[in-house]
Every structure is written in structure tokens, then in C-alpha cells.
PDB file of C-alpha atoms in Angstrom:
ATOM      1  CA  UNK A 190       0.000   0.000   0.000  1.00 51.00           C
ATOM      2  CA  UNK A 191       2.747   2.662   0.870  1.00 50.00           C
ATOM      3  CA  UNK A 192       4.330   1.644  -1.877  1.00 51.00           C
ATOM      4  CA  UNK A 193       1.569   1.963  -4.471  1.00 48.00           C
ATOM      5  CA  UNK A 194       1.344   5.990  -2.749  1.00 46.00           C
ATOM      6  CA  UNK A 195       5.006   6.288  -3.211  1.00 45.00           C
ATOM      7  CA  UNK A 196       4.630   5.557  -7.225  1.00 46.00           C
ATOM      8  CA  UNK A 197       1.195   7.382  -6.980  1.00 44.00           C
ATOM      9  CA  UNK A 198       2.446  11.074  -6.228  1.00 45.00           C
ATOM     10  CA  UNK A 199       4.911  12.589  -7.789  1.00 46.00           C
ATOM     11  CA  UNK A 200       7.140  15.535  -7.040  1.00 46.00           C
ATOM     12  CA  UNK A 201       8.872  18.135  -9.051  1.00 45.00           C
ATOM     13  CA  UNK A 202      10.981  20.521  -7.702  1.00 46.00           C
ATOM     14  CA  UNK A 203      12.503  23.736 -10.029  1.00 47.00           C
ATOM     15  CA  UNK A 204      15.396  25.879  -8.850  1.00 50.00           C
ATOM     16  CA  UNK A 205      15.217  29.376 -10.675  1.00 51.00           C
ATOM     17  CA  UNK A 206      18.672  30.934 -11.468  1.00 54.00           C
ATOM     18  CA  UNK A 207      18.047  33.811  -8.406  1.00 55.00           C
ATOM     19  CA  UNK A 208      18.361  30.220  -6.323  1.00 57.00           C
ATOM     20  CA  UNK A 209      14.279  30.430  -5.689  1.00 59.00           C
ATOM     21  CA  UNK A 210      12.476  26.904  -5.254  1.00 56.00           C
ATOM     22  CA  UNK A 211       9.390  26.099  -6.760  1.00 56.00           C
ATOM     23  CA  UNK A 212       8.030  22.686  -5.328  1.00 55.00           C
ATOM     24  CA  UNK A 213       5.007  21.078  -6.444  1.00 58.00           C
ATOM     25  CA  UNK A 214       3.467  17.755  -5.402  1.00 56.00           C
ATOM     26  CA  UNK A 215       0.521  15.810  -6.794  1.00 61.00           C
ATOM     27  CA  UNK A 216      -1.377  12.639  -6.116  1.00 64.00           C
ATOM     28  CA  UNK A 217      -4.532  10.497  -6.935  1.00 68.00           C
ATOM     29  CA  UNK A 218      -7.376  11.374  -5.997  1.00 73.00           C
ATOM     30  CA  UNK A 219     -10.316   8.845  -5.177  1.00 76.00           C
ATOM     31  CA  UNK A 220     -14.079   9.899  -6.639  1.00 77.00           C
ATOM     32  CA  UNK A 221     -16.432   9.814  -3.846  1.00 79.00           C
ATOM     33  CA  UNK A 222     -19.104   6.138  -4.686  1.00 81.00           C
ATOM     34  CA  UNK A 223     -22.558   5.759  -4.695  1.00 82.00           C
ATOM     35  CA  UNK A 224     -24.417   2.511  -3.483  1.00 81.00           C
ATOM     36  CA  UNK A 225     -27.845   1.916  -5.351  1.00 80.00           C
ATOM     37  CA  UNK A 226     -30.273  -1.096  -3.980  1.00 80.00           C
ATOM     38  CA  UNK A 227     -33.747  -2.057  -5.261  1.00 79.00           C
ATOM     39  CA  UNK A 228     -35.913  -2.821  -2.816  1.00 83.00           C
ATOM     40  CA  UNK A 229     -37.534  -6.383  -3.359  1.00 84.00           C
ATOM     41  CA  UNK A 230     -41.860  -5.198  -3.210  1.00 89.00           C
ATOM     42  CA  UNK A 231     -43.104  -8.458  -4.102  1.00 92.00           C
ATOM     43  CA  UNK A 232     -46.358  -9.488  -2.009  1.00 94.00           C
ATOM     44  CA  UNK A 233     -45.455 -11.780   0.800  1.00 95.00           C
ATOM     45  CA  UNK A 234     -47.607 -14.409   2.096  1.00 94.00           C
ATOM     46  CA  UNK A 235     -47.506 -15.826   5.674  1.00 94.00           C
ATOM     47  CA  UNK A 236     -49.630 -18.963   7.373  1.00 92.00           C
ATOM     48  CA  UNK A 237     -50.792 -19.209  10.347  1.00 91.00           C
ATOM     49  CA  UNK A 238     -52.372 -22.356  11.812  1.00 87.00           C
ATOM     50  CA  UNK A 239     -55.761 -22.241  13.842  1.00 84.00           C
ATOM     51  CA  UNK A 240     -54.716 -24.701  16.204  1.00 81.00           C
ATOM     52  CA  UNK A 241     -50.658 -24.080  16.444  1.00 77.00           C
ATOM     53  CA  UNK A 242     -49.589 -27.142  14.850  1.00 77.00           C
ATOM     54  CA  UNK A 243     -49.080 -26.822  10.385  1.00 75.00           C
ATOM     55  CA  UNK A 244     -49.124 -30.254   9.012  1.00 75.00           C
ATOM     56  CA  UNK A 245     -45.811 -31.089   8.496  1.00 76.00           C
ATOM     57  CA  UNK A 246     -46.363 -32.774   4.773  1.00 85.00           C
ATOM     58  CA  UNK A 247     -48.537 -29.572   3.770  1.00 91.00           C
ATOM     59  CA  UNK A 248     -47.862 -27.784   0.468  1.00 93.00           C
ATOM     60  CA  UNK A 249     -48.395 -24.231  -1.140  1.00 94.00           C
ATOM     61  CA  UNK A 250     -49.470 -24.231  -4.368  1.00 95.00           C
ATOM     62  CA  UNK A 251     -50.206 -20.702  -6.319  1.00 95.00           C
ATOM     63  CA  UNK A 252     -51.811 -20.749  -9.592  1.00 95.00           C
ATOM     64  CA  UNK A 253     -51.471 -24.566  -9.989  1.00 93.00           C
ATOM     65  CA  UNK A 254     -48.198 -24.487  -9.452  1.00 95.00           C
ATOM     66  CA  UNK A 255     -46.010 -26.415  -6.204  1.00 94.00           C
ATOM     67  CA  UNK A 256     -44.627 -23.400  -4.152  1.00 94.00           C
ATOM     68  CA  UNK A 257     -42.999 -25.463  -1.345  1.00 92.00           C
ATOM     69  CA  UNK A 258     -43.712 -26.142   1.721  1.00 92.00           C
ATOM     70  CA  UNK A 259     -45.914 -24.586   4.439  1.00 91.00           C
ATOM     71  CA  UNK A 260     -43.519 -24.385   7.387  1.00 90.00           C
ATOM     72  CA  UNK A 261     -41.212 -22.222   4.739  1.00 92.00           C
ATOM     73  CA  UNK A 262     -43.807 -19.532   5.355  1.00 91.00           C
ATOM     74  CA  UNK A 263     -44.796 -19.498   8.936  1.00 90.00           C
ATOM     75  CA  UNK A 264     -45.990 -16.093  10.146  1.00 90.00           C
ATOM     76  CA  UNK A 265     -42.820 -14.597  12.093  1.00 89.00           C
ATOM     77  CA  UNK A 266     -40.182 -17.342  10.438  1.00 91.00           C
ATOM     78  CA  UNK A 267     -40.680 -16.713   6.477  1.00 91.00           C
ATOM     79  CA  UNK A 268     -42.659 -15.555   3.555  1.00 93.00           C
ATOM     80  CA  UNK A 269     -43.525 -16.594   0.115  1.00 94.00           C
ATOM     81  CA  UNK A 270     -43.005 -14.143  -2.409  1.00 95.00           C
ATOM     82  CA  UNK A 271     -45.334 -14.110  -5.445  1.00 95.00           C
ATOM     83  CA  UNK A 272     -45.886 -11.379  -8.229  1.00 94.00           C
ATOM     84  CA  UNK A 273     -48.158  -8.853  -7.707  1.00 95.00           C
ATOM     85  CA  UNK A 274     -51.851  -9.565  -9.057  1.00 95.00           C
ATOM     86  CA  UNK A 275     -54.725 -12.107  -8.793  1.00 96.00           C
ATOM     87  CA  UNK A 276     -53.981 -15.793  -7.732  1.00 95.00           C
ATOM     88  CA  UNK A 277     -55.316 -18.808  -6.612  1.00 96.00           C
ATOM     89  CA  UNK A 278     -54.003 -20.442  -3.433  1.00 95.00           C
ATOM     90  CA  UNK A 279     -54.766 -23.750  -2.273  1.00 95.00           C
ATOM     91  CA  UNK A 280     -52.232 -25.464   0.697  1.00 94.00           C
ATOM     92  CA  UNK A 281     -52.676 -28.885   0.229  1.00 93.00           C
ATOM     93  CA  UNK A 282     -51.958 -31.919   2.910  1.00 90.00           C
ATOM     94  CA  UNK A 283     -51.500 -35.153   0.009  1.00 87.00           C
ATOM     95  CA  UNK A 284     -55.029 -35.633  -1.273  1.00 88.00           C
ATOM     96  CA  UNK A 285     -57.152 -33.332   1.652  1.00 89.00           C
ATOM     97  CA  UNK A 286     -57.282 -29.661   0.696  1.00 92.00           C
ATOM     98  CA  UNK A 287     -56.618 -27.560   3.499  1.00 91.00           C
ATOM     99  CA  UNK A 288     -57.082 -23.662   1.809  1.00 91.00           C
ATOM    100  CA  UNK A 289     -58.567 -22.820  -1.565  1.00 94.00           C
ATOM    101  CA  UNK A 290     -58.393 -19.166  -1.650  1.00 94.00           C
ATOM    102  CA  UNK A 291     -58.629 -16.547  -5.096  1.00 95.00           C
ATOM    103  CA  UNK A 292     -56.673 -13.252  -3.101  1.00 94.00           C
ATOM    104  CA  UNK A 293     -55.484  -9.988  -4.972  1.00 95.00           C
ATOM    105  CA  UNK A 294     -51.817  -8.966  -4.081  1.00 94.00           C
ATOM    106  CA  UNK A 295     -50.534  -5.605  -4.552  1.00 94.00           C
ATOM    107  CA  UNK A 296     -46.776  -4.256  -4.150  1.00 92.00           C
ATOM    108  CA  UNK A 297     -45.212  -4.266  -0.487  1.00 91.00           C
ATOM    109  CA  UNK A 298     -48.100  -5.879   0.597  1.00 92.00           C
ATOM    110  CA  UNK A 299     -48.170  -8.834   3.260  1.00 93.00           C
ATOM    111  CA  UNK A 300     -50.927 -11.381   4.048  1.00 93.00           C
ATOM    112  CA  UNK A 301     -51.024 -13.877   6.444  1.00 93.00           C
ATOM    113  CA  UNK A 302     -53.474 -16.463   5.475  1.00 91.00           C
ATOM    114  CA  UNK A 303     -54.802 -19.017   8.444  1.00 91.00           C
ATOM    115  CA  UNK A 304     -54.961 -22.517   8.004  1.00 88.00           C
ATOM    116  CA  UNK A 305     -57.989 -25.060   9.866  1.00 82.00           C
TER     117      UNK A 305
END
């Protein structure tokens, strides 16, 4: 590092012939940064069980389509994103059908859906 400084700045000095000294000294100079983020507003969905016990074997399933599991999204401990719009919900435990649920979803929104 105080090596790189050493080749970094330079320095000129000029002797004048009435024996005056002109010195001058430069360097590199570091641009201030900027940090941009996007912030992630996709809907978030939450469950939250009647009883306090999810079915361990449960499954999300938005717009026909396997989400993952329910204890992925437990109110407090995680949320499923989805796009923002209609959909169809259903959390499924194998064959028994534990939510069927058509829900609109807007940006930044949360919802926290309770399962039976």
C-alpha cells in the first residue's frame, strides 16, 4: 500500500537561477461512490395455523403451481413471495385440501393467510 502511494504522487521541484524553489506535489485522488439497492416489493404471504400445529407434509401451491412447503412460510419465520396480481391459493396436505383461496396482491403488501 505505501508503496503503491510512493509511485502514486509525484514531485517536481525547479530551482530558478536567483536560487528560488518552486516545489510542487501531486497525487490520486479517489471519486467519492454511490451505493444503489432495489428494494424487493413483491407481495409476501404468511400462514398461520388455527390450532398451532401446520401439518408437516402440507404444500403451497399458487396458480397450480407447487410453491414449497408450508412451514417455509410461517408467520414470524418466512414468507412466500409471489408477483403482484390475482392468484389462486390452495395449501394442500396429500389428497385433503386444506385452503382454496382466489386473493389480490398488490406491491409491499403482506398477508397472512390461516390454516384449519
Amino acid at each position: 500500500m505505501k508503496r503503491a502511494m510512493i509511485k502514486a504522487m509525484s514531485m517536481a521541484v525547479l530551482v530558478g537561477a536567483s536560487g528560488s524553489c518552486l516545489v510542487s506535489l501531486s497525487g490520486c485522488v479517489q471519486f467519492p461512490t454511490e451505493k444503489q439497492s432495489v428494494a424487493d416489493l413483491r407481495p409476501q404471504i404468511a400462514f398461520k395455523a388455527a390450532g398451532g400445529v401446520f401439518p408437516g407434509a402440507a404444500r403451497v401451491w399458487v396458480d397450480g403451481l407447487d410453491a414449497g412447503s408450508v412451514l417455509e412460510a410461517i408467520e414470524g419465520q418466512g414468507t412466500l413471495r409471489v408477483l403482484p396480481g390475482t392468484h389462486r391459493l390452495q395449501v394442500r396436505d396429500g389428497a385433503r385440501v386444506l385452503l382454496d383461496e382466489q386473493v389480490y396482491l398488490g406491491d409491499g403488501t403482506s398477508r397472512t393467510l390461516i390454516l384449519p
